[in-house]
């Protein structure tokens, strides 16, 4: 059975066609600059050359059609007919408090996605257009919504409530939701298997460290806590996001610079994090290079990033009253030996011991702790597309 996975962002669309008989990726690609001048499709069929098409994509509907055309293209395609696609799995950002699991899309599901536009203003509208474009292009083929917020629905009230007047939760659903849920769910379950832990009681901390960064605590794959909140701004220091700040910082900048709250929020989302702290880049490699050349601000940015991850790990060990495994994933987590090593150097009190040789790994599932380590520390590459395809397969 072949499953198409779609991940629609505000101006982009990422896709993978996966053969679920062997979980092999048949083709993957990206539509960029949707709705902007200079739209481009980059299609990578397995075993064939990359194929690029520059053609206007006024909306996601046109982009979906271009993906279909590329998949069945006589030269660059990988299937003869779109009828070979049995189902489409969609990454959908926000389901509010309605869905804690993936679901086959019907009119009710679309209504919920629409009702959550204000909680996910950049993504939910694009996600819905992607679903409707697939309904139009492939009538009768089931669409499955896999929600980024589903994993966080496992949190108890004490973890998801903000300590603000309860009426805002009741009126507007203002609470912590958590994001990167597909990744945390996938990696935590893989960690349970890889670490040969109790599938129902194993305590796992997943550090998803990429341009967006978040951390989760889960027991038996069920979320206990996760660092992102109402929006992905809360929690760890990220490429361009500040993570946790005292909300009075916003008031202070507004007053001193004559900016609106929305303008300062934009700064906290897009110009902060290691970019804002270093003044150099949002890419860890650039900032580490500058750190190596003696740049003080770059050094502080990287040290603060590591320190915040370590603090959250400490908090999550307390939240779960223990931890069996810590798993690193995403761009930095999978590839960056010094950052993994530096985070773990804070964790000696937990009996964490890292094998320096094994920690050299990049992008491969590896146990990087020593056999004597009291906590299993591992690198587990995330694979959100495969996780979405598996969820889709299970439902259709
Ligand atoms: P992601 O958002 O998961 O794609 O992660 C992007 C971040 O991962 C960027 O800041 C990159 O600097 C970092 N990254 C990607 N590859 C490597 C690598 N080989 N070594 C160190 N950092 C990396």
XYZ file of C-alpha atoms and ligand atoms in Angstrom:
419
model
C 0.000 0.000 0.000
C 1.317 3.436 -0.977
C 0.691 6.393 1.308
C 1.303 10.031 0.473
C 2.354 12.229 3.402
C 1.750 15.974 3.136
C 3.092 18.667 5.435
C 1.683 22.058 4.404
C 3.308 25.138 5.924
C 2.159 28.698 5.373
C 4.019 29.009 2.049
C 5.454 25.532 1.586
C 4.411 21.936 1.074
C 6.659 18.970 1.877
C 5.693 15.512 0.695
C 6.790 11.894 0.710
C 5.310 8.903 -1.056
C 5.998 5.825 1.058
C 5.498 2.166 0.151
C 4.191 0.791 3.440
C 4.971 -2.821 2.463
C 8.627 -2.090 3.287
C 8.404 1.519 4.541
C 10.578 2.622 1.601
C 10.407 6.241 0.436
C 9.535 6.202 -3.286
C 9.785 9.961 -3.754
C 9.976 13.082 -1.674
C 9.946 16.748 -2.407
C 9.148 20.301 -1.546
C 7.032 23.109 -2.998
C 8.413 26.483 -1.932
C 7.175 30.055 -2.143
C 3.516 29.101 -2.553
C 1.526 32.307 -3.038
C 4.754 34.280 -3.575
C 6.638 35.071 -6.754
C 9.263 32.457 -7.677
C 7.373 29.270 -6.686
C 9.376 26.099 -7.179
C 8.830 22.347 -6.914
C 11.827 20.142 -6.113
C 10.999 16.473 -6.637
C 13.402 13.686 -5.646
C 12.357 10.290 -6.989
C 14.205 7.354 -5.434
C 16.959 6.107 -7.728
C 16.472 8.895 -10.277
C 17.783 12.423 -10.705
C 16.315 15.390 -8.875
C 13.659 17.253 -10.910
C 12.883 20.952 -10.460
C 9.933 22.896 -11.855
C 9.635 26.647 -11.545
C 6.028 27.587 -12.161
C 3.552 29.888 -10.395
C 1.774 28.286 -7.411
C -0.854 30.813 -6.328
C -2.142 28.455 -3.613
C -1.703 24.993 -2.039
C -4.329 23.544 -4.395
C -2.098 24.226 -7.384
C 0.906 22.896 -5.438
C -0.897 19.598 -4.664
C -1.732 19.199 -8.364
C 1.926 19.781 -9.281
C 2.983 17.113 -6.783
C 0.471 14.678 -8.348
C 1.806 15.509 -11.828
C 5.404 14.939 -10.683
C 4.515 11.588 -9.067
C 3.011 10.246 -12.315
C 5.392 12.012 -14.719
C 6.576 9.483 -17.351
C 10.246 10.403 -16.797
C 10.495 11.645 -13.212
C 7.489 9.891 -11.686
C 7.419 6.795 -9.491
C 3.845 5.583 -10.058
C 1.769 5.106 -13.214
C -1.464 6.548 -11.823
C -2.508 8.485 -8.705
C -5.000 5.626 -8.136
C -2.011 3.735 -6.700
C -2.147 6.113 -3.698
C -4.314 4.396 -1.068
C -4.444 7.204 1.485
C -2.981 10.596 2.342
C -1.625 11.448 5.798
C -1.603 15.163 6.630
C 0.421 16.817 9.330
C -2.036 19.215 10.968
C -0.758 21.672 13.546
C -3.594 22.239 15.956
C -6.670 20.341 17.081
C -7.209 22.350 20.255
C -8.488 20.004 22.943
C -10.717 18.025 20.611
C -8.493 15.238 19.284
C -5.811 13.349 21.157
C -5.346 10.877 18.300
C -5.083 10.895 14.558
C -8.377 10.643 12.717
C -9.800 10.000 9.237
C -10.938 13.375 7.901
C -14.664 14.040 7.605
C -16.685 17.272 7.711
C -16.493 17.385 11.540
C -12.707 17.097 11.511
C -12.487 19.903 8.962
C -14.732 22.038 11.172
C -12.393 21.486 14.144
C -9.319 22.352 12.053
C -11.135 25.537 10.967
C -12.147 26.379 14.536
C -8.465 26.186 15.520
C -7.338 28.759 12.915
C -6.762 31.329 15.656
C -4.571 28.876 17.628
C -2.493 27.988 14.553
C -2.915 30.973 12.230
C -0.026 30.141 9.883
C -0.451 26.391 9.623
C -4.062 25.323 10.161
C -5.438 27.209 7.107
C -2.702 25.709 4.907
C -3.343 22.237 6.385
C -7.048 22.494 5.557
C -6.380 23.674 1.994
C -4.020 20.705 1.562
C -6.743 18.302 2.714
C -9.369 19.858 0.457
C -6.980 19.859 -2.499
C -6.406 16.109 -2.017
C -10.153 15.495 -1.742
C -10.604 17.279 -5.073
C -7.624 15.651 -6.807
C -8.256 12.097 -5.513
C -11.948 11.637 -4.791
C -12.671 8.673 -2.528
C -9.091 8.375 -1.227
C -9.114 8.710 2.574
C -7.286 11.632 4.180
C -5.969 11.234 7.718
C -5.156 14.175 9.984
C -2.169 13.616 12.297
C -2.111 16.436 14.822
C 1.045 18.018 16.191
C -0.854 18.755 19.408
C -2.150 15.185 19.903
C 0.797 13.966 22.002
C 0.493 16.916 24.432
C -3.120 15.966 25.122
C -1.672 13.262 27.390
C -0.649 15.943 29.924
C -2.570 16.225 33.176
C -4.267 19.481 34.126
C -1.502 20.383 36.590
C 0.971 20.329 33.668
C -1.103 22.064 31.011
C -2.807 24.852 32.979
C -1.247 28.312 33.135
C -1.525 30.017 36.514
C -3.758 32.777 35.139
C -7.470 33.371 35.772
C -9.310 30.197 34.797
C -11.852 32.110 32.733
C -9.290 32.475 29.892
C -8.957 28.719 29.677
C -12.701 28.274 29.774
C -13.485 31.042 27.281
C -10.584 30.720 24.840
C -8.848 27.392 25.510
C -5.703 29.173 26.728
C -3.527 26.357 28.076
C -0.318 24.541 27.215
C -0.708 22.264 24.170
C 2.842 21.301 23.166
C 4.108 20.857 19.601
C 6.486 18.576 17.666
C 4.060 15.929 18.961
C 4.548 13.537 16.056
C 8.300 13.577 16.637
C 8.071 13.190 20.434
C 5.576 10.358 20.096
C 7.665 8.538 17.473
C 11.025 8.981 19.217
C 9.722 8.122 22.698
C 8.234 4.850 21.424
C 11.402 4.029 19.492
C 13.431 4.769 22.644
C 11.314 2.313 24.655
C 12.013 -0.389 22.062
C 15.682 0.447 21.503
C 16.372 0.693 25.233
C 14.413 -2.541 25.908
C 12.347 -0.674 28.484
C 8.955 -1.553 29.916
C 6.580 -0.452 27.106
C 3.974 0.679 29.642
C 6.130 2.159 32.418
C 9.414 3.205 30.782
C 10.279 6.844 31.596
C 11.730 8.695 28.631
C 12.905 12.253 28.019
C 13.095 13.235 24.346
C 15.239 16.242 23.432
C 14.076 17.407 19.972
C 16.861 19.891 19.254
C 16.616 21.511 15.834
C 15.887 24.996 14.591
C 12.682 24.552 16.570
C 13.506 22.855 19.856
C 11.382 21.180 22.485
C 11.675 18.518 25.128
C 9.174 16.030 26.481
C 8.753 13.664 29.400
C 6.682 10.550 28.821
C 5.842 7.352 30.646
C 5.101 4.356 28.423
C 4.883 6.729 25.452
C 2.203 8.901 27.125
C 3.123 12.563 27.514
C 3.639 13.784 31.081
C 4.955 17.198 30.120
C 6.417 19.002 27.132
C 8.116 22.354 26.862
C 6.136 24.195 24.177
C 2.930 25.880 25.319
C -0.052 27.647 23.805
C 2.274 28.266 20.864
C 5.733 26.900 19.975
C 7.348 29.957 21.616
C 7.580 28.536 25.144
C 10.398 26.406 26.506
C 13.903 25.870 25.182
C 16.066 28.458 23.442
C 15.677 27.834 19.695
C 17.202 29.016 16.419
C 15.144 32.197 16.333
C 12.671 31.782 19.248
C 13.427 32.977 22.748
C 11.719 30.140 24.610
C 10.789 31.029 28.206
C 10.931 34.723 29.139
C 9.307 36.740 31.885
C 6.185 38.215 30.185
C 7.167 41.583 31.668
C 10.047 41.609 29.155
C 7.413 42.172 26.464
C 5.881 45.089 28.346
C 9.304 46.586 28.936
C 10.360 46.433 25.267
C 6.946 47.767 24.158
C 7.268 50.750 26.483
C 10.897 51.527 25.768
C 10.791 51.064 21.970
C 7.208 52.168 21.285
C 6.367 48.793 19.778
C 3.097 46.888 19.866
C 2.721 43.532 21.628
C 2.420 41.840 18.232
C 5.661 43.417 17.051
C 7.536 42.228 20.143
C 6.028 38.740 19.798
C 7.346 38.723 16.242
C 10.814 39.582 17.585
C 10.576 36.786 20.181
C 9.566 34.320 17.453
C 11.818 35.349 14.591
C 14.760 37.402 15.844
C 15.599 35.889 19.223
C 17.034 32.555 20.326
C 20.606 31.837 19.337
C 20.209 34.291 16.425
C 19.285 37.136 18.760
C 21.795 36.212 21.449
C 24.745 35.739 19.090
C 23.816 38.374 16.508
C 25.297 35.951 13.965
C 22.923 33.243 12.754
C 20.060 30.950 13.684
C 22.119 28.001 12.437
C 24.008 26.260 15.233
C 26.945 25.475 12.963
C 27.562 29.166 12.190
C 27.303 30.139 15.839
C 29.620 27.316 16.932
C 32.165 28.379 14.310
C 32.118 31.912 15.740
C 32.355 30.450 19.244
C 35.464 28.542 18.137
C 36.959 31.821 16.888
C 36.487 33.354 20.324
C 33.244 35.306 19.834
C 31.859 35.958 23.338
C 28.195 36.385 22.360
C 28.239 33.201 20.293
C 29.768 31.384 23.269
C 27.062 32.642 25.632
C 24.294 31.694 23.156
C 25.499 28.094 22.880
C 26.157 27.778 26.620
C 22.692 29.178 27.431
C 21.072 26.755 24.987
C 22.822 23.785 26.628
C 22.067 25.056 30.145
C 18.343 25.430 29.386
C 18.138 21.866 27.984
C 19.885 20.519 31.105
C 17.537 22.468 33.402
C 14.486 21.041 31.640
C 15.898 17.524 31.902
C 16.294 18.055 35.652
C 12.731 19.306 35.918
C 11.360 16.384 33.928
C 13.247 13.830 36.022
C 11.444 15.350 39.018
C 8.096 15.368 37.165
C 8.413 11.616 36.493
C 10.283 10.774 39.714
C 13.027 9.213 37.620
C 14.143 8.599 34.067
C 15.157 5.437 32.211
C 16.239 6.922 28.894
C 17.154 10.254 27.363
C 16.901 10.418 23.557
C 18.398 13.129 21.350
C 16.808 13.875 17.985
C 16.428 16.484 15.158
C 19.225 18.422 13.402
C 21.319 19.309 16.451
C 20.290 16.322 18.599
C 21.176 13.824 15.876
C 24.404 15.416 14.680
C 26.018 17.551 17.295
C 28.428 15.637 19.499
C 29.676 18.638 21.545
C 26.146 19.790 22.404
C 25.012 16.285 23.418
C 28.171 15.851 25.461
C 27.792 19.229 27.149
C 24.142 18.583 28.073
C 25.091 15.204 29.554
C 27.963 16.731 31.521
C 25.272 18.374 33.703
C 23.729 14.975 34.424
C 26.415 13.206 36.435
C 24.165 13.310 39.506
C 21.751 11.025 37.632
C 24.527 8.523 36.998
C 24.697 9.435 33.291
C 27.919 8.263 31.675
C 28.610 8.926 28.005
C 30.887 6.862 25.781
C 32.895 9.537 23.953
C 33.554 7.331 20.924
C 29.911 6.354 20.488
C 28.860 9.970 20.949
C 30.659 10.804 17.679
C 27.677 9.372 15.784
C 25.710 11.468 13.282
C 22.146 10.745 12.286
C 22.117 7.075 13.280
C 20.286 5.242 16.007
C 22.988 4.662 18.610
C 23.301 4.069 22.357
C 25.808 6.727 23.376
C 25.899 5.919 27.098
C 28.256 3.341 28.613
C 26.896 -0.010 29.842
C 27.478 1.270 33.410
C 25.386 4.425 32.908
C 22.319 4.509 35.183
C 20.294 6.164 32.411
C 20.353 4.987 28.793
C 21.264 7.906 26.551
C 20.627 7.495 22.851
C 20.487 9.195 19.491
C 17.277 8.370 17.643
C 16.697 10.066 14.286
C 13.206 11.437 14.113
C 11.070 10.545 11.115
C 7.844 12.506 11.234
C 6.809 11.462 7.724
C 7.112 7.764 8.543
C 5.262 8.314 11.824
C 2.423 10.044 9.916
C 2.370 7.249 7.316
C 2.181 4.584 10.066
C -0.692 6.408 11.790
C -2.465 6.717 8.432
C -1.992 3.034 7.645
C -3.364 2.058 11.058
C -6.553 4.062 10.416
C -7.269 3.035 6.835
P 16.251 20.886 12.073
O 15.346 22.022 12.391
O 15.920 19.629 12.817
O 16.424 20.650 10.590
O 17.704 21.305 12.616
C 18.398 22.412 12.095
C 19.598 22.711 12.975
O 20.408 21.527 13.066
C 20.481 23.802 12.423
O 20.721 24.786 13.417
C 21.780 23.116 12.075
O 22.878 23.893 12.409
C 21.763 21.892 12.936
N 22.499 20.821 12.244
C 22.115 20.181 11.134
N 23.088 19.303 10.755
C 24.087 19.425 11.639
C 25.370 18.817 11.780
N 25.801 17.910 10.924
N 26.123 19.188 12.845
C 25.686 20.108 13.711
N 24.487 20.724 13.610
C 23.706 20.394 12.610
